[in-house]
Amino acid sequence: MEKKIPYRHYLTEEQLPRQWYNLRADMKELPDPLRNPATGEALKEEDLYPIFCKELAHQEMDNTTRYVDIPEGIMEIYKQYRPAPLVRAYNLEKALGTPAEIYYKFEGNNTSGSHKLNSAIPQAYYAKKQGLKALTTETGAGQWGSALSEACSYFDMPLTVYMVKVSYEQKPFRRTLMQTFNAEVIPSPSMTTQVGKKILADNPNCTGSLGTAISEAVEKAVTNEGSRYVLGSVLNQVLLHQSIIGLEAYKSMEILGVYPDVVIGCAGGGSNLGGLIAPFMRDKITGVHPNTEFIAVEPASCPSLTRGKYAYDFCDTGKICPLAKMYTLGCEYIPSASHAGGLRYHGMSPIISKLYHDGYMKAVAVEQTKVFEAAKMFAKYETILPAPESSHAIRVAIDEALKCKETGEKKTILFGLTGTGFFDMFAYDKFIKGEMSDYIPTDEELEASFAKLPQIEEK
Amino acid sequence: MEKKIPYRHYLTEEQLPRQWYNLRADMKELPDPLRNPATGEALKEEDLYPIFCKELAHQEMDNTTRYVDIPEGIMEIYKQYRPAPLVRAYNLEKALGTPAEIYYKFEGNNTSGSHKLNSAIPQAYYAKKQGLKALTTETGAGQWGSALSEACSYFDMPLTVYMVKVSYEQKPFRRTLMQTFNAEVIPSPSMTTQVGKKILADNPNCTGSLGTAISEAVEKAVTNEGSRYVLGSVLNQVLLHQSIIGLEAYKSMEILGVYPDVVIGCAGGGSNLGGLIAPFMRDKITGVHPNTEFIAVEPASCPSLTRGKYAYDFCDTGKICPLAKMYTLGCEYIPSASHAGGLRYHGMSPIISKLYHDGYMKAVAVEQTKVFEAAKMFAKYETILPAPESSHAIRVAIDEALKCKETGEKKTILFGLTGTGFFDMFAYDKFIKGEMSDYIPTDEELEASFAKLPQIEEK
């Protein structure tokens, strides 16, 4: 008898996960540690206390605790907007004429409009608990800044957001959204930090990058008593919080009696991807489901996995952060301003980088006009206007489904639909007017950037 | 033992209503019929065929069928984004310190961003089924236009949207959203219709109104072979479709073992309010729950229930539509452009008007700065940025909860949260900068408008 799969599956409140899952505890080999750029020494938890609040520094370094309890004060807000639905894309499948079964975990059903809220809430919560006075962060497309503004507003925690200048200008309403939640928003690079001043002196027209905005936010935090910095992606702690996405999807699929053959996620810094795949990757690593395929999708304009180096590099353009071993385009690489979405980060989460390097997952790079074609089709059939970032995953999910149409395979495809495109209408407008172009960096550009990678002696 | 109420309650797909509920079948006295402005004659179903597709004309006039089956072709898309959650506002209650229990039915969890999609889908579906070639409509704040664009895109039905000019200018991204779904969007008043030309000749700087945009859309439909007009509010058919809101809320509350003492909804044309209250009003009319209170909330700048006349009036400013008996400010009344949200319609659904006139419900008018204060507080505690329209209901729900705090009453409050404010950041920006003002029409202005009401002899 055919299984009866609903269009949308919601867990009940009782079924919500009460613990995050730490994939590092099950990895055969761990990601390489963060290092001090001056000494080459691996960092210890205490070394991070000036930047991160203590509990987050602990989560960053804890490679062994498999399941981490979610405090009740965080559950109270998670329950406010979770569970996120697991959606069966019946209408898209029909339009494609594919035998594949397509599922997506939709994280856009909350006001921040994306999965970013899942990590913003714990980061604001732990800062409040430690009695900190203020937080700083950066935001690219604006999803992280919106999410953190929401979370900080809830906990009455003052927040300064450095917003990548190109997004600040293309998305004035993102700024207003953050201000509505009481955040201070500053376009980056700015004159409010030494790092920003230096970059503007070299290039007054600099449109900014996540790497630069991170430098400014970190500088602002470490030079202000009682302030700490928080980051929306890349870090181990963030992937830990985002495991809620995968855990919910996993439980929903368990209840529905299905399991994915392919898991697809867009990858900028890796937070959504790392969270979505966590329990499925556990099953692959531990041999429960050894054949599941994992595909990271990145923009062709910022191809850190598919064309980057696996090397120690700074997490920020200003070179004031620790070094991380990751796939990177070089911390001075500034992605083309013509790229419409987020995913404009030069590096990639060390966890994702390690899994990719060890052959547990694949990566593909896609051009943005192809991404928006997929987005428009998805919107038509699934009645959701997706964020450009999320649409990278849609593009590859559609491509995989079309391959199944050719081969006749009835694969089960799961992808992460991380958010909505309500604040990306500027980009949609360019696309529907036929004014959107693709940008792919040349090998020479990348080589020039790689030449500036730090040479460190690992200790 | 205390009941365990989750933060969010979702019906399962099996529990979704499969029929709309027609409140007219249970009303003790029916709303007065639509009339021909030239003859004063009550209209028959066939008289509406040139304007509406047949099935919708039938639904408009059918006062007796209590439950109407929802066709499978409509359920397929309803299931794509429904159920909408019934949310218990625990965090808001705590912040207010009220003994009241506050629930809201949240209709913003879909790309149109509002409840409007509930009626857009059947209207596009029936038009397609009848083999029509194109649809026309109007939109004010843009929610209806977005929803209908989505629905028409799904059914490959060409659509022209006349958008009230003040919104067109304040919300360029709404236009892009509709265009992404392939709709043609024209600011109203426009030079594309006789009605528009006449209004612009009289007042070239006219910022538009729903009434004018309706006239243009109707003219465009009736002068083009195979075209029909569709409307997002006011009409009986729309309230029928929107009953899905109330039916879901009713079933969720039944499952949770609670029943509202007060039901609150914002009221522009009355579609959300009429849909939300339907099954609860049935219980009041039939004596099952005779003491439930119902409160319509309207903007002080456009106070059709609280300061209007109950009279026959045109549904549109251009006076080409039938006459409806309703609370009205006069069809030539143009609300202040300074009002930020939708709800800028001169009249009110005949069903809501009749219920209000017969004493089944109350109405209050609120000023927009007070509304945005409530919106900002709600966003902080409930992590949802509400639409300005919806925030009218939030304002009064908070006021009711604060009354309970004074009296110690533990009332159960239910309100309709019709949508999200993602496209209203222009208004939020004005509010957070302290640049928003209130506008209340003078008695003289209203009297001048009432003087132009049509004098008809009812037959």
XYZ file of C-alpha atoms in Angstrom, chain A residues 4-8 10-11 13-14 75-77 79-83 85 87-91 94 104 106 108-113 117 121 150 153-156 170-182 376 379-386 420-423 425-426 428-430 432-433, chain B residues 4-8 10-11 13-14 75-77 79-83 85 87-91 94 104 106 108-113 117 121 150 153-156 170-182 376 379-386 420-423 425-426 428-430 432-433:
144
model
C 0.150 8.606 2.666
C 2.495 11.580 2.813
C 0.919 14.966 3.622
C 1.961 18.139 1.826
C 3.296 19.532 5.070
C 4.604 19.456 11.453
C 5.921 17.815 14.584
C 5.283 20.479 20.492
C 5.986 17.262 22.428
C 12.890 26.383 24.091
C 10.386 29.096 25.064
C 11.239 31.020 21.905
C 8.323 26.920 20.490
C 7.195 30.369 19.401
C 8.041 29.636 15.753
C 9.037 25.978 15.563
C 8.513 23.294 14.370
C 7.394 22.199 8.321
C 7.125 19.868 2.926
C 6.561 17.330 0.182
C 6.890 19.233 -3.126
C 4.011 17.457 -4.863
C 3.233 20.385 -7.155
C 4.180 17.158 -11.058
C 12.182 20.381 1.708
C 11.210 25.144 5.171
C 11.356 30.724 6.308
C 8.156 30.629 8.364
C 9.323 33.130 10.941
C 9.810 36.873 10.863
C 13.577 36.792 10.470
C 12.642 34.933 7.299
C 16.987 32.618 14.192
C 18.311 32.893 20.070
C 14.825 39.836 16.951
C 15.106 42.560 21.324
C 13.446 39.681 23.158
C 16.254 39.548 25.736
C 16.711 43.362 25.939
C 20.216 47.351 -1.998
C 18.080 46.461 1.001
C 17.117 49.583 2.960
C 14.131 47.776 4.436
C 16.346 45.155 6.040
C 17.912 47.995 7.960
C 14.483 49.250 9.029
C 13.526 45.754 10.134
C 16.590 45.543 12.377
C 15.930 49.034 13.720
C 12.349 48.080 14.493
C 13.932 45.497 16.788
C 16.094 48.289 18.281
C 10.754 31.618 -10.173
C 7.513 30.138 -6.498
C 4.957 29.343 -9.156
C 4.347 25.763 -8.081
C 5.123 25.788 -4.380
C 3.608 29.224 -3.598
C 6.749 30.256 -1.697
C 9.018 33.048 -2.929
C 12.416 31.683 -1.940
C 12.047 33.706 2.000
C 12.935 36.351 -0.578
C 10.714 39.169 0.693
C 13.734 41.444 1.092
C 12.929 42.054 -4.574
C 15.701 44.278 -5.898
C 14.148 39.616 -8.466
C 13.429 42.906 -10.242
C 16.770 42.703 -12.054
C 12.630 39.577 -14.391
C 13.855 42.581 -16.377
C -1.585 21.778 28.314
C -1.829 24.273 25.469
C 1.079 24.321 22.990
C 2.516 27.585 21.657
C 1.356 26.676 18.187
C -1.442 22.886 13.666
C -4.243 20.696 12.412
C -3.861 17.376 6.818
C -6.722 14.978 7.613
C -7.508 21.720 -1.747
C -4.283 20.852 -3.617
C -3.038 24.387 -3.118
C -2.647 21.937 1.471
C 0.455 23.604 0.075
C 0.354 26.306 2.763
C -2.388 25.368 5.194
C -3.149 24.713 8.003
C -1.257 27.857 13.054
C -0.878 30.448 18.315
C -1.104 30.953 22.063
C 0.586 34.279 22.818
C 2.322 33.113 25.989
C 5.181 35.577 25.656
C 3.695 37.418 30.237
C -4.243 34.359 17.395
C -1.760 33.511 12.029
C 0.922 35.261 7.334
C 2.835 31.983 6.912
C 2.603 31.947 3.132
C 4.319 33.931 0.427
C 1.429 36.281 -0.256
C 1.990 37.157 3.380
C -4.581 33.730 -0.718
C -7.063 30.455 -5.136
C 0.401 33.803 -7.012
C 0.516 32.100 -11.888
C -0.295 28.616 -10.609
C -3.257 28.305 -12.974
C -1.558 30.120 -15.894
C 5.460 53.432 -1.226
C 5.828 49.735 -2.026
C 7.805 49.216 -5.243
C 8.731 45.710 -4.136
C 5.090 44.664 -3.959
C 4.933 45.455 -7.647
C 8.028 43.354 -8.305
C 6.545 40.483 -6.312
C 3.405 40.533 -8.466
C 5.501 40.781 -11.625
C 7.577 37.814 -10.505
C 4.282 35.951 -10.618
C 3.725 37.353 -14.151
C 6.334 46.874 17.738
C 7.066 41.824 17.227
C 9.362 41.916 20.227
C 7.536 39.247 22.196
C 5.947 37.092 19.537
C 8.844 37.214 17.006
C 6.426 38.102 14.182
C 6.532 41.474 12.428
C 2.834 42.076 11.815
C 3.183 40.003 7.897
C 4.669 43.472 7.504
C 7.628 42.593 5.276
C 6.417 45.010 2.614
C 8.926 48.799 6.136
C 8.346 52.260 4.701
C 7.668 51.129 10.085
C 10.543 53.421 9.155
C 8.300 56.480 9.577
C 10.440 54.409 14.436
C 11.702 57.823 13.321
